mmCIF file with all atom_site columns, C-alpha atoms and ligand atoms in Angstrom:
data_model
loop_
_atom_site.group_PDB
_atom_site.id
_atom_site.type_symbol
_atom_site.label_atom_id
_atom_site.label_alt_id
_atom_site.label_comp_id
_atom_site.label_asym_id
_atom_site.label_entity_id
_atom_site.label_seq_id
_atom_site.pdbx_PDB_ins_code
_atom_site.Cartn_x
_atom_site.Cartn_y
_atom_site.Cartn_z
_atom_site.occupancy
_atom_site.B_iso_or_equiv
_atom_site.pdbx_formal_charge
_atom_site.auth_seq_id
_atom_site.auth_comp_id
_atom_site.auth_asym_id
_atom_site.auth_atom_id
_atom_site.pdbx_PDB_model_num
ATOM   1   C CA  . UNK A 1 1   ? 0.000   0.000  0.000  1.00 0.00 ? 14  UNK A CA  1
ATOM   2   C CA  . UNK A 1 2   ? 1.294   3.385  -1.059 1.00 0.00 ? 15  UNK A CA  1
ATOM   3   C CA  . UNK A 1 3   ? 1.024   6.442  0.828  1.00 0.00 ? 16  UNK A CA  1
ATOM   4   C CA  . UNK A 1 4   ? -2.414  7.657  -0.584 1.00 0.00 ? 17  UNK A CA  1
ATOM   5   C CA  . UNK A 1 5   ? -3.598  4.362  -0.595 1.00 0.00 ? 18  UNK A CA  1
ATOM   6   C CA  . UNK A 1 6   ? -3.316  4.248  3.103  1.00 0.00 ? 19  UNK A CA  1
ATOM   7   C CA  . UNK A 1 7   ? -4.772  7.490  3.378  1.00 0.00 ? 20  UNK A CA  1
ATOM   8   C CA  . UNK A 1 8   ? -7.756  6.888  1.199  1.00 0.00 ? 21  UNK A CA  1
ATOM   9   C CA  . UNK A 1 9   ? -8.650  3.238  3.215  1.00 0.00 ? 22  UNK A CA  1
ATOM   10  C CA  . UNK A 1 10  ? -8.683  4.966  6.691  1.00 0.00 ? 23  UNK A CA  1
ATOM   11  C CA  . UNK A 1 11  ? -12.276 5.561  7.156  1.00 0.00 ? 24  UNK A CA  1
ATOM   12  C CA  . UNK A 1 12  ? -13.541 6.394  10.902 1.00 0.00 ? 25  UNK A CA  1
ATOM   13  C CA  . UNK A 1 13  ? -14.740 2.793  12.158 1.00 0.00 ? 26  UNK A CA  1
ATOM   14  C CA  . UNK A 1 14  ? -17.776 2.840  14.744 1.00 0.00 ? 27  UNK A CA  1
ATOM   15  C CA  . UNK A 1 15  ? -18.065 -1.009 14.162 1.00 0.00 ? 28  UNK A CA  1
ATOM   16  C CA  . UNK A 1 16  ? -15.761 -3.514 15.917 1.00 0.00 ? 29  UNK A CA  1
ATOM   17  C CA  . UNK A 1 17  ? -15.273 -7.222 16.447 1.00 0.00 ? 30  UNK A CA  1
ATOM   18  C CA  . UNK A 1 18  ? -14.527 -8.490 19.858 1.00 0.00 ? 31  UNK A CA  1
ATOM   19  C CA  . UNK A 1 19  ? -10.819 -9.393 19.107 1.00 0.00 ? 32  UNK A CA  1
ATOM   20  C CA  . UNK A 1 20  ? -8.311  -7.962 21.031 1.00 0.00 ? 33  UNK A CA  1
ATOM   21  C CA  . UNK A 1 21  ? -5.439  -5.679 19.693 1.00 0.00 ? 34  UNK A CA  1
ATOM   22  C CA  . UNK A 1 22  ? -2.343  -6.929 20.666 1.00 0.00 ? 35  UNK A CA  1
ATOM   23  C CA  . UNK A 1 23  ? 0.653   -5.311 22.982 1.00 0.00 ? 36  UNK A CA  1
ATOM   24  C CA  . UNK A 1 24  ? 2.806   -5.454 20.281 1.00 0.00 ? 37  UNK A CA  1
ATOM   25  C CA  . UNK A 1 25  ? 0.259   -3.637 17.808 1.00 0.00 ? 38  UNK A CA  1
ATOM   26  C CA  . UNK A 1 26  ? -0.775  -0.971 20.287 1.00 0.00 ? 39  UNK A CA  1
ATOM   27  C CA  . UNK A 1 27  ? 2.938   -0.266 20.649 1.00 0.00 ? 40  UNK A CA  1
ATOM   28  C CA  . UNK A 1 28  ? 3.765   -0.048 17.490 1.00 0.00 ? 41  UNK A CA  1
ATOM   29  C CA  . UNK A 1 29  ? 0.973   2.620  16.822 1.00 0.00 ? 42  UNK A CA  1
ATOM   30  C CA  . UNK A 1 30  ? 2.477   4.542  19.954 1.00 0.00 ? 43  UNK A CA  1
ATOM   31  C CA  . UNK A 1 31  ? 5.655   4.194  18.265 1.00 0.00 ? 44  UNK A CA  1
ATOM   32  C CA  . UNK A 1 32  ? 4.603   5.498  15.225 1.00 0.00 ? 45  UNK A CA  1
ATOM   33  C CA  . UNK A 1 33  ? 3.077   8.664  17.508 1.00 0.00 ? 46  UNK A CA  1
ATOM   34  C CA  . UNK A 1 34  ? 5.746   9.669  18.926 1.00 0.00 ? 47  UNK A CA  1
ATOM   35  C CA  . UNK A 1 35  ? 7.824   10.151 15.753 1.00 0.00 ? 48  UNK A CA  1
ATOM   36  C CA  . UNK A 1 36  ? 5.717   12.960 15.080 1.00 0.00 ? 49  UNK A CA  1
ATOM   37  C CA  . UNK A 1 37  ? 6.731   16.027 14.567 1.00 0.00 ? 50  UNK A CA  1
ATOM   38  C CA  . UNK A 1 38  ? 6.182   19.227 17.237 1.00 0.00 ? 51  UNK A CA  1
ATOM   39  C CA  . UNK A 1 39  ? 6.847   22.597 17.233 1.00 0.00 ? 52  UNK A CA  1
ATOM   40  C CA  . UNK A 1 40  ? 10.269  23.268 18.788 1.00 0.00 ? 53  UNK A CA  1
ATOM   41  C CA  . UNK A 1 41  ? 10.090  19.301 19.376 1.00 0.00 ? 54  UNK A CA  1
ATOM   42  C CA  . UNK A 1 42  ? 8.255   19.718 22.589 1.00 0.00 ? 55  UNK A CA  1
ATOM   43  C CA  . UNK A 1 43  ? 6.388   16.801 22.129 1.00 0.00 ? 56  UNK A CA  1
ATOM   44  C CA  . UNK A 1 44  ? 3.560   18.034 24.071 1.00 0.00 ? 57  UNK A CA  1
ATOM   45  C CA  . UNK A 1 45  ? 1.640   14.769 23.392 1.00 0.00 ? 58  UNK A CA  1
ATOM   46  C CA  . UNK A 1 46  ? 0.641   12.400 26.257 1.00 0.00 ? 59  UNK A CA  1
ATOM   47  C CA  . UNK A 1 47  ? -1.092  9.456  25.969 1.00 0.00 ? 60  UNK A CA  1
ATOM   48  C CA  . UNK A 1 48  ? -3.043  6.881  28.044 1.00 0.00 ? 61  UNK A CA  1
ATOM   49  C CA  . UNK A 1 49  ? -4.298  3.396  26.721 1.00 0.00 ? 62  UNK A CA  1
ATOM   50  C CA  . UNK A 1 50  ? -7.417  2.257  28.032 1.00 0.00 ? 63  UNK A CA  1
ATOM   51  C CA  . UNK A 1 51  ? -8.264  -1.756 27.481 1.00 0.00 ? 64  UNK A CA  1
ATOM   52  C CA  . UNK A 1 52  ? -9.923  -1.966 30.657 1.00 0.00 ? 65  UNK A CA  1
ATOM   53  C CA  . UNK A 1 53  ? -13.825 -2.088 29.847 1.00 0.00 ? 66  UNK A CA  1
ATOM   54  C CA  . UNK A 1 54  ? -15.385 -0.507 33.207 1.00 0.00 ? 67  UNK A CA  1
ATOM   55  C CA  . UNK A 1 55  ? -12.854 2.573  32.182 1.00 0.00 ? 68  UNK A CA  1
ATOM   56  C CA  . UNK A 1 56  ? -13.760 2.682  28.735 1.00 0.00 ? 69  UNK A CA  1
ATOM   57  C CA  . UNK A 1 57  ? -17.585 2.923  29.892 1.00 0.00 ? 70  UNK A CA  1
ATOM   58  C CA  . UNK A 1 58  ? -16.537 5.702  31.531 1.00 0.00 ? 71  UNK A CA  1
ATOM   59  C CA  . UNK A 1 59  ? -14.858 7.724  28.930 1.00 0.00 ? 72  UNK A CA  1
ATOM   60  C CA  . UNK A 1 60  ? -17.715 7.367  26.825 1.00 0.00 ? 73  UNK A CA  1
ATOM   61  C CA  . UNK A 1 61  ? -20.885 7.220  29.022 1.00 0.00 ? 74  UNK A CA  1
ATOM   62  C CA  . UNK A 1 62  ? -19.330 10.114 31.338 1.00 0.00 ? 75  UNK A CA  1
ATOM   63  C CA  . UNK A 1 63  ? -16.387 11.382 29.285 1.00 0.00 ? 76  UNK A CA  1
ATOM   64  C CA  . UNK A 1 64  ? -18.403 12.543 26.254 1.00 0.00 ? 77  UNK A CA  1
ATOM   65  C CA  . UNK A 1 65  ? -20.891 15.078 25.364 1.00 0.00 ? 78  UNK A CA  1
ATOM   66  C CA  . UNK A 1 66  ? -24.498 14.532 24.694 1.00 0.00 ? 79  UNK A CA  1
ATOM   67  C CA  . UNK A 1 67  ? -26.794 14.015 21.786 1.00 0.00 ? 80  UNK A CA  1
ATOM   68  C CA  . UNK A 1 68  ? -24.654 11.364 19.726 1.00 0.00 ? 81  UNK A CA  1
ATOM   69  C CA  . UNK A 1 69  ? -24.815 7.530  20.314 1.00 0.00 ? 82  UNK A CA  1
ATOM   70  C CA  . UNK A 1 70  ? -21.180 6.466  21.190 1.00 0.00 ? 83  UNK A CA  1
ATOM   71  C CA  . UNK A 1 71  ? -22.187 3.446  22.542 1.00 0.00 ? 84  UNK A CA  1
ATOM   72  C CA  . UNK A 1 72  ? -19.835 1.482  19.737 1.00 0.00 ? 85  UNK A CA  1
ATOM   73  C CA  . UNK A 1 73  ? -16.515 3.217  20.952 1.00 0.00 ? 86  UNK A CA  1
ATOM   74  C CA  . UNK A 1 74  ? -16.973 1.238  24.348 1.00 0.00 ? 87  UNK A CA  1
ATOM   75  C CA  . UNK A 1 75  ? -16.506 -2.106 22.006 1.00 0.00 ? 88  UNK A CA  1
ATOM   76  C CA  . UNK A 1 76  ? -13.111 -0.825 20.520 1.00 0.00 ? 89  UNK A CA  1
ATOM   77  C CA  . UNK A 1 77  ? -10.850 -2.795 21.846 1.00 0.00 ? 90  UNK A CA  1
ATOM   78  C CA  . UNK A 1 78  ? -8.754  0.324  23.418 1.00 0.00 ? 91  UNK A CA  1
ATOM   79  C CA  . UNK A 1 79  ? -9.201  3.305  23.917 1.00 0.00 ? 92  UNK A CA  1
ATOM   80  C CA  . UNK A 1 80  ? -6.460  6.291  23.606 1.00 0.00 ? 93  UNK A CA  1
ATOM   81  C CA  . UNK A 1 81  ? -6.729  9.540  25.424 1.00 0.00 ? 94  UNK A CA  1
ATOM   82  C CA  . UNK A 1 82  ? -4.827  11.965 24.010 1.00 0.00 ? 95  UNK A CA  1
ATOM   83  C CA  . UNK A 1 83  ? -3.924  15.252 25.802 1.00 0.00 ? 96  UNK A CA  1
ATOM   84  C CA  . UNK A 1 84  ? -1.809  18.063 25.879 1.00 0.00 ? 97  UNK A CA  1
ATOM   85  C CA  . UNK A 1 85  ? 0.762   18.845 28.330 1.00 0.00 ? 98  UNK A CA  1
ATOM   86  C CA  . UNK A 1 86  ? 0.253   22.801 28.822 1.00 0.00 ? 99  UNK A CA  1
ATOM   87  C CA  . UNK A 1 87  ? 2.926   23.567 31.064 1.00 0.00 ? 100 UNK A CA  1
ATOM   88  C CA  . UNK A 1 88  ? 6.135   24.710 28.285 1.00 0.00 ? 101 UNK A CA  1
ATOM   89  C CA  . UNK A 1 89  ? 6.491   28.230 28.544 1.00 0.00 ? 102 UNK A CA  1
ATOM   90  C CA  . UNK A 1 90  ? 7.334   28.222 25.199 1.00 0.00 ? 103 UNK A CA  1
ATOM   91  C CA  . UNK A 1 91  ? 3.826   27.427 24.242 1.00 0.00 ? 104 UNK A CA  1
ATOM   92  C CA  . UNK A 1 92  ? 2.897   30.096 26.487 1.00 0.00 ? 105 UNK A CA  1
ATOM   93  C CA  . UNK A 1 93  ? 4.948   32.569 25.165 1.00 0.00 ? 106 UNK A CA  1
ATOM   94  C CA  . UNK A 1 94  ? 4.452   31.743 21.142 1.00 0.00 ? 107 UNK A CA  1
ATOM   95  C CA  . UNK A 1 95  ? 1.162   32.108 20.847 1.00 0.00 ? 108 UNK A CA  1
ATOM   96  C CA  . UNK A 1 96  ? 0.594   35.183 22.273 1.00 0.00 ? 109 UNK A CA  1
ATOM   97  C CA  . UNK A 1 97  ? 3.656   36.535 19.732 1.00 0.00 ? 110 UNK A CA  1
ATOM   98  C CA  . UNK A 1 98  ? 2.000   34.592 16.737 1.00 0.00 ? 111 UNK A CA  1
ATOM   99  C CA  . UNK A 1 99  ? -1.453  33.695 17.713 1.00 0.00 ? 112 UNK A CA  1
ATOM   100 C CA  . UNK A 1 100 ? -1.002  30.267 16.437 1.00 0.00 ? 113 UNK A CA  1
ATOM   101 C CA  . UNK A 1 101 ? -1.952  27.427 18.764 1.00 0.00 ? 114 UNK A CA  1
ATOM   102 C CA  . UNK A 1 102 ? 1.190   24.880 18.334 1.00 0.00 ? 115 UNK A CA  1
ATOM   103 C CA  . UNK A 1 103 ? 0.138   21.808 21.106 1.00 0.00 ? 116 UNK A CA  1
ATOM   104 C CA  . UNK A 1 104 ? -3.076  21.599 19.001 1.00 0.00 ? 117 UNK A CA  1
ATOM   105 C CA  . UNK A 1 105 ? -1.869  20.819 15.924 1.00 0.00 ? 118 UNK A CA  1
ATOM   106 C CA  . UNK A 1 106 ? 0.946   18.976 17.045 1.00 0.00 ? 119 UNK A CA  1
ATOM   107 C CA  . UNK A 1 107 ? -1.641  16.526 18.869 1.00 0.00 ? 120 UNK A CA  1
ATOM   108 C CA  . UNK A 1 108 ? -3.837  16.797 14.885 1.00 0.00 ? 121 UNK A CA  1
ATOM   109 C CA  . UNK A 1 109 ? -0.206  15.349 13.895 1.00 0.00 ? 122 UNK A CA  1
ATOM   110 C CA  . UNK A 1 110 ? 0.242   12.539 16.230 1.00 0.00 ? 123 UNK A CA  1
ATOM   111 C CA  . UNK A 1 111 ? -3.740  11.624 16.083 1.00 0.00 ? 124 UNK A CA  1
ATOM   112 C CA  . UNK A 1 112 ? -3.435  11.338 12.610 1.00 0.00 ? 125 UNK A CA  1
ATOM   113 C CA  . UNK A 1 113 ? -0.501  8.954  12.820 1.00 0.00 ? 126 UNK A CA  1
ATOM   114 C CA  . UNK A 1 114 ? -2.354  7.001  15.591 1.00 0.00 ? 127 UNK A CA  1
ATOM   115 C CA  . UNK A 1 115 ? -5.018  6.622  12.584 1.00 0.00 ? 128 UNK A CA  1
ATOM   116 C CA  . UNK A 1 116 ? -2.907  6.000  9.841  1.00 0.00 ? 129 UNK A CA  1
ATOM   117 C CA  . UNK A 1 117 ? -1.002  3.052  11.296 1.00 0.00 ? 130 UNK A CA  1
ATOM   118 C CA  . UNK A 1 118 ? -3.285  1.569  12.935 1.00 0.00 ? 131 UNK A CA  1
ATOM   119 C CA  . UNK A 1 119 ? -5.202  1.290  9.439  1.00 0.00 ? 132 UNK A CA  1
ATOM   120 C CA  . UNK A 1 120 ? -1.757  -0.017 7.866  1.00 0.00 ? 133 UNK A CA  1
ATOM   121 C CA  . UNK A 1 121 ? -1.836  -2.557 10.098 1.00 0.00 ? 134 UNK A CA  1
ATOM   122 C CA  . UNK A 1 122 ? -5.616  -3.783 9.229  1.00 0.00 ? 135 UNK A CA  1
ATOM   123 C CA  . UNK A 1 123 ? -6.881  -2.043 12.136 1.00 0.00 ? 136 UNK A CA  1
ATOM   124 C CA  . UNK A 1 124 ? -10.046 0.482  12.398 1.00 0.00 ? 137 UNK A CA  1
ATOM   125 C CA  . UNK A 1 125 ? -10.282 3.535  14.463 1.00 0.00 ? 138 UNK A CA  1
ATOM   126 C CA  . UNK A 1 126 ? -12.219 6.888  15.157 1.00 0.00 ? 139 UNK A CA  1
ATOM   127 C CA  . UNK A 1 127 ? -11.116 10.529 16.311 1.00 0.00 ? 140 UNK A CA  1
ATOM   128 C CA  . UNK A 1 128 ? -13.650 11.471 19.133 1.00 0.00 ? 141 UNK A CA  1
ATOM   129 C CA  . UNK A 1 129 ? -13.619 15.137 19.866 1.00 0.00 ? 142 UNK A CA  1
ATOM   130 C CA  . UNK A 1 130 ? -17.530 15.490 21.325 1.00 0.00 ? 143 UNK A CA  1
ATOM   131 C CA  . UNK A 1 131 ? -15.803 15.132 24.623 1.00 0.00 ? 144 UNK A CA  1
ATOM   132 C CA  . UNK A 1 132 ? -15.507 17.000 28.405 1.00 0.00 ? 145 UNK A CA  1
ATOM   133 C CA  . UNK A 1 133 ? -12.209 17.524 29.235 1.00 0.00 ? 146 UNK A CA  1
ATOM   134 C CA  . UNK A 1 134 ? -12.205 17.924 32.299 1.00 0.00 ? 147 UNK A CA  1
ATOM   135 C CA  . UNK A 1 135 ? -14.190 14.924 32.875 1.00 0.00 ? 148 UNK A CA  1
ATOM   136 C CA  . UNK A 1 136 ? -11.846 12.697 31.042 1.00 0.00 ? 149 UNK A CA  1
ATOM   137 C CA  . UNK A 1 137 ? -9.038  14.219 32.521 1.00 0.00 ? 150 UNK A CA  1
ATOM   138 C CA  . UNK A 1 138 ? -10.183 13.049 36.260 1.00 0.00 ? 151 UNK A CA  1
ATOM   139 C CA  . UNK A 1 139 ? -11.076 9.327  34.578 1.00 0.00 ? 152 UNK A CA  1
ATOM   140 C CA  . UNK A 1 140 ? -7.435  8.936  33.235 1.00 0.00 ? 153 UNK A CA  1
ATOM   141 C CA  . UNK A 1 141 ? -5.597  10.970 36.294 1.00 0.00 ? 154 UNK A CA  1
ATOM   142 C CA  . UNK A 1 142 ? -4.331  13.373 34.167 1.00 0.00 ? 155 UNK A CA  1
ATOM   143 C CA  . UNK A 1 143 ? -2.238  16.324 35.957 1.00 0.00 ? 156 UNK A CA  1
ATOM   144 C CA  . UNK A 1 144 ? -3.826  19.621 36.315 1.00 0.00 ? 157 UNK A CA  1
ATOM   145 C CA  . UNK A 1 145 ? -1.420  20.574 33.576 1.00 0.00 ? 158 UNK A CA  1
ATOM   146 C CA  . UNK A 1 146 ? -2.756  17.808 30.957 1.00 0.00 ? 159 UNK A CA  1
ATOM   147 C CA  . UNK A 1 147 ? -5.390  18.880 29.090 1.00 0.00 ? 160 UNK A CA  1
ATOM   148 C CA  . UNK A 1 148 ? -7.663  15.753 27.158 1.00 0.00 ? 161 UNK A CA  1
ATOM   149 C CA  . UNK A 1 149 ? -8.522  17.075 23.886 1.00 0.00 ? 162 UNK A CA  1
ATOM   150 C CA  . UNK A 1 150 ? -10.305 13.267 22.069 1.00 0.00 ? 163 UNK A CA  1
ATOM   151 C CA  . UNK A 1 151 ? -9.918  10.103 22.385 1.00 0.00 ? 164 UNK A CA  1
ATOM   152 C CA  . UNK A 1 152 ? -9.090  7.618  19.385 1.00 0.00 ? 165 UNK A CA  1
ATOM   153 C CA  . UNK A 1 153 ? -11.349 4.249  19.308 1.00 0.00 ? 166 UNK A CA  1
ATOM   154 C CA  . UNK A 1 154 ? -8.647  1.298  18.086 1.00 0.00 ? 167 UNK A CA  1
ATOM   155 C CA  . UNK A 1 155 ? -9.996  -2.248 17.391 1.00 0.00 ? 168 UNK A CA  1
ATOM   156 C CA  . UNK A 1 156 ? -10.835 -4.906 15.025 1.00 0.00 ? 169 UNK A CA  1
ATOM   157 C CA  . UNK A 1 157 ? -13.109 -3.725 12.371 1.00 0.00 ? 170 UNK A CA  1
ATOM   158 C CA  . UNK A 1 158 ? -16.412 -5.087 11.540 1.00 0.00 ? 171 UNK A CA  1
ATOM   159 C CA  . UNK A 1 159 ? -17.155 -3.204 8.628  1.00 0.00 ? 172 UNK A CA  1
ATOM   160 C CA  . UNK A 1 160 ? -15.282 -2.759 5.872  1.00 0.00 ? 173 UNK A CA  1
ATOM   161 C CA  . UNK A 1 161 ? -13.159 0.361  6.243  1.00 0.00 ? 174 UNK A CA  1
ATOM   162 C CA  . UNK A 1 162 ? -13.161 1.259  2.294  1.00 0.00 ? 175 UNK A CA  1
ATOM   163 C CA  . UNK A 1 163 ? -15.954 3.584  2.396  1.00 0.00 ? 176 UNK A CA  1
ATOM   164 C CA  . UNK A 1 164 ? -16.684 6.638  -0.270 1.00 0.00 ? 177 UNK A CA  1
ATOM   165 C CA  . UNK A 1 165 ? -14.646 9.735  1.071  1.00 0.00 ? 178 UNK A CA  1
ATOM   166 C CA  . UNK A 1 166 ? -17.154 12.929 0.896  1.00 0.00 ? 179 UNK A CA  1
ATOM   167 C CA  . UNK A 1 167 ? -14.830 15.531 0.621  1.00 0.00 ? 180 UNK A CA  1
ATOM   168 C CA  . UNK A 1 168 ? -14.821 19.192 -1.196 1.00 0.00 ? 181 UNK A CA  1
ATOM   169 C CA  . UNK A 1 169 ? -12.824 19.314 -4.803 1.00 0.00 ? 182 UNK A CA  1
ATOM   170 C CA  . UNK A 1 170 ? -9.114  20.391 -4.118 1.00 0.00 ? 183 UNK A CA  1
ATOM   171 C CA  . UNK A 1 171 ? -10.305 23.702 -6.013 1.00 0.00 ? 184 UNK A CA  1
ATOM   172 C CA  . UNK A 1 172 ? -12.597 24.342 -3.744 1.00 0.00 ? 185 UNK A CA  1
ATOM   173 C CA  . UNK A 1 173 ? -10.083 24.055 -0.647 1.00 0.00 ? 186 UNK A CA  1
ATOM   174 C CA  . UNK A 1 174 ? -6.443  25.900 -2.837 1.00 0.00 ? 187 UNK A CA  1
ATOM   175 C CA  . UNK A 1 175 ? -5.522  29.058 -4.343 1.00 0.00 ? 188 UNK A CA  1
ATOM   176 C CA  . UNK A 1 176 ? -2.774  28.765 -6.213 1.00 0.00 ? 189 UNK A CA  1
ATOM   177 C CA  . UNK A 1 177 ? -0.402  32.031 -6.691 1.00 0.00 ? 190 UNK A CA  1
HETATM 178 C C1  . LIG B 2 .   ? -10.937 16.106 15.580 1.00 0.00 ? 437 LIG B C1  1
HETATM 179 C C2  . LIG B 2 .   ? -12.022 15.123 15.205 1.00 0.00 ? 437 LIG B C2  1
HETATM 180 C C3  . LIG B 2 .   ? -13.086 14.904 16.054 1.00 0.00 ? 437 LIG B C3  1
HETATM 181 C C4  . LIG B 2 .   ? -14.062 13.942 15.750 1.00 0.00 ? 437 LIG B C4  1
HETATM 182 N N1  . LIG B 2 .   ? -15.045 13.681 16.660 1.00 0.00 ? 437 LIG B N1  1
HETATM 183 C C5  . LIG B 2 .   ? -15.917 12.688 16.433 1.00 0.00 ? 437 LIG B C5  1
HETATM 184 C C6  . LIG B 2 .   ? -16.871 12.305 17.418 1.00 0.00 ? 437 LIG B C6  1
HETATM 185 O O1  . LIG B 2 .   ? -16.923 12.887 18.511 1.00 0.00 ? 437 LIG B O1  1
HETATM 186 N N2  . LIG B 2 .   ? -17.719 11.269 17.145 1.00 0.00 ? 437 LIG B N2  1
HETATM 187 C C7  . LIG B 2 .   ? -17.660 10.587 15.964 1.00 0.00 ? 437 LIG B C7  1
HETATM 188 O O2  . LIG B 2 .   ? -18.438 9.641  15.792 1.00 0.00 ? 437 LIG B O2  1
HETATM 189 N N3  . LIG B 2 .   ? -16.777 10.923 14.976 1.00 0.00 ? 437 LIG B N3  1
HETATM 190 C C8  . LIG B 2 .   ? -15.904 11.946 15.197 1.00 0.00 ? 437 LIG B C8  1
HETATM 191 N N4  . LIG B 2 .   ? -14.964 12.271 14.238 1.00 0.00 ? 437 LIG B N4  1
HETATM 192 C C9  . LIG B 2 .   ? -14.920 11.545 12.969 1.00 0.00 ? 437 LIG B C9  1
HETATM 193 C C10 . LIG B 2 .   ? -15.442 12.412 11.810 1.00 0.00 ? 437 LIG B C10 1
HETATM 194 O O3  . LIG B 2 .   ? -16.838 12.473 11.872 1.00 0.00 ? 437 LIG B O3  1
HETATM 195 C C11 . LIG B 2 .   ? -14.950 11.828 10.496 1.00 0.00 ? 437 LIG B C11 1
HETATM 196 O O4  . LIG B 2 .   ? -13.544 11.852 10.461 1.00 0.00 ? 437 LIG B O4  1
HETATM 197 C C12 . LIG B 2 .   ? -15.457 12.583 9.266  1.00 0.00 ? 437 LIG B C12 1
HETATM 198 O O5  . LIG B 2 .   ? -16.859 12.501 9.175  1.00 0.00 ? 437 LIG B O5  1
HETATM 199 C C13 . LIG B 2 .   ? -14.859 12.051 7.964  1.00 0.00 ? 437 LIG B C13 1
HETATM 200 O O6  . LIG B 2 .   ? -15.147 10.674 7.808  1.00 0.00 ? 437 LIG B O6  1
HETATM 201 P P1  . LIG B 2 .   ? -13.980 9.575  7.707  1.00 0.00 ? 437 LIG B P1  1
HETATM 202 O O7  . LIG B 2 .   ? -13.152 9.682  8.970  1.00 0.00 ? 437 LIG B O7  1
HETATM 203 O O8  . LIG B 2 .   ? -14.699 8.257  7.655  1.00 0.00 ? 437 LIG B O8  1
HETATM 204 O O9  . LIG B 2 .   ? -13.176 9.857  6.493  1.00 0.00 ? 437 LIG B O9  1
HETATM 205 C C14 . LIG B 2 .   ? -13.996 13.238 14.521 1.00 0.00 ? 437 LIG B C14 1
HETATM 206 C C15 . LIG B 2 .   ? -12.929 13.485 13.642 1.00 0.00 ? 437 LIG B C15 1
HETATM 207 C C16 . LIG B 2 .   ? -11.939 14.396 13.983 1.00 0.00 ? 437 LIG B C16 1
HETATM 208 C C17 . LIG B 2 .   ? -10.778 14.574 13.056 1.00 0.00 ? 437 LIG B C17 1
#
């Protein structure tokens, strides 16, 4: 599988099996995280696997916001929080001189690699942004300075993941100059 063949078969999965993901698998996908880049390679990413089922409830049935049925991310066979470790001065300091929020899209960088390798290695998964932070945050133990901002379903799919991408033309989206 090329590059934008990998990209075009991740699909957000909301249907799993019951099999488990293995260490080895999970780690790999961590792995593949935290080669991300990061703005001044602060890494700001931290991340906390959940397999255990009474604390995957709880992300979802306490963790996340109402009026959408997440009932399927509590049979992905883990759960990742991802947060944000707010602490760096730098990221204090740089956004206030550029206005650009650096932690967030380093964590959009790592997410996406979460995604991406777990679909390389046959494996379905889901951003999940509708969440409360703070909520999550107490569910995971999180520091004060650790701030949840989704979670990322990872399991066994039980739906085929090649699904039509809606998605505006490129013209649509570019200006070329
Ligand atoms: C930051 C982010 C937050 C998202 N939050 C949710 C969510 O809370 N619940 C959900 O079911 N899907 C969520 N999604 C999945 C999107 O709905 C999905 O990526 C989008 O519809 C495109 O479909 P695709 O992922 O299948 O290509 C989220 C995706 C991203 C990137």
């Amino acid at each position: 599988m090329n590059f934008l063949e990998l990209v075009k078969k991740r699909s957000s999965c909301r249907n799993y099996t019951s099999k488990e993901v293995s260490e080895e698998k999970i780690k790999i996908i961590l792995e593949a995280a935290r080669l991300a880049p990061s703005a001044c390679n602060k890494q700001p990413w931290r991340f906390v696997v959940v397999k255990n089922d009474e604390i995957k409830k709880r992300l979802i049935k306490e963790g996340c916001l109402f009026g959408m049925d997440m009932d399927w991310a509590t049979r992905a066979s883990v759960i990742i929080v991802l947060g944000i470790e707010k602490s760096f001065i730098t990221h204090k300091i740089a956004p206030k001189i550029s206005k650009v929020d650096y932690p967030l899209i380093d964590l959009g960088i790592a997410g996406e690699h979460i995604v991406l390798q777990a679909t390389e290695l046959g494996l379905g998964s889901c951003w999940i942004g509708w969440i409360k932070p703070d909520v999550i945050g107490k569910i995971v133990s999180f520091k004060k300075q650790i701030k949840p901002l989704a979670l990322i379903t990872v399991g066994y799919p039980a739906e085929s993941l090649e699904k039509e991408k809606k998605r505006f033309p490129i013209e649509n989206i570019t200006k070329f100059l």
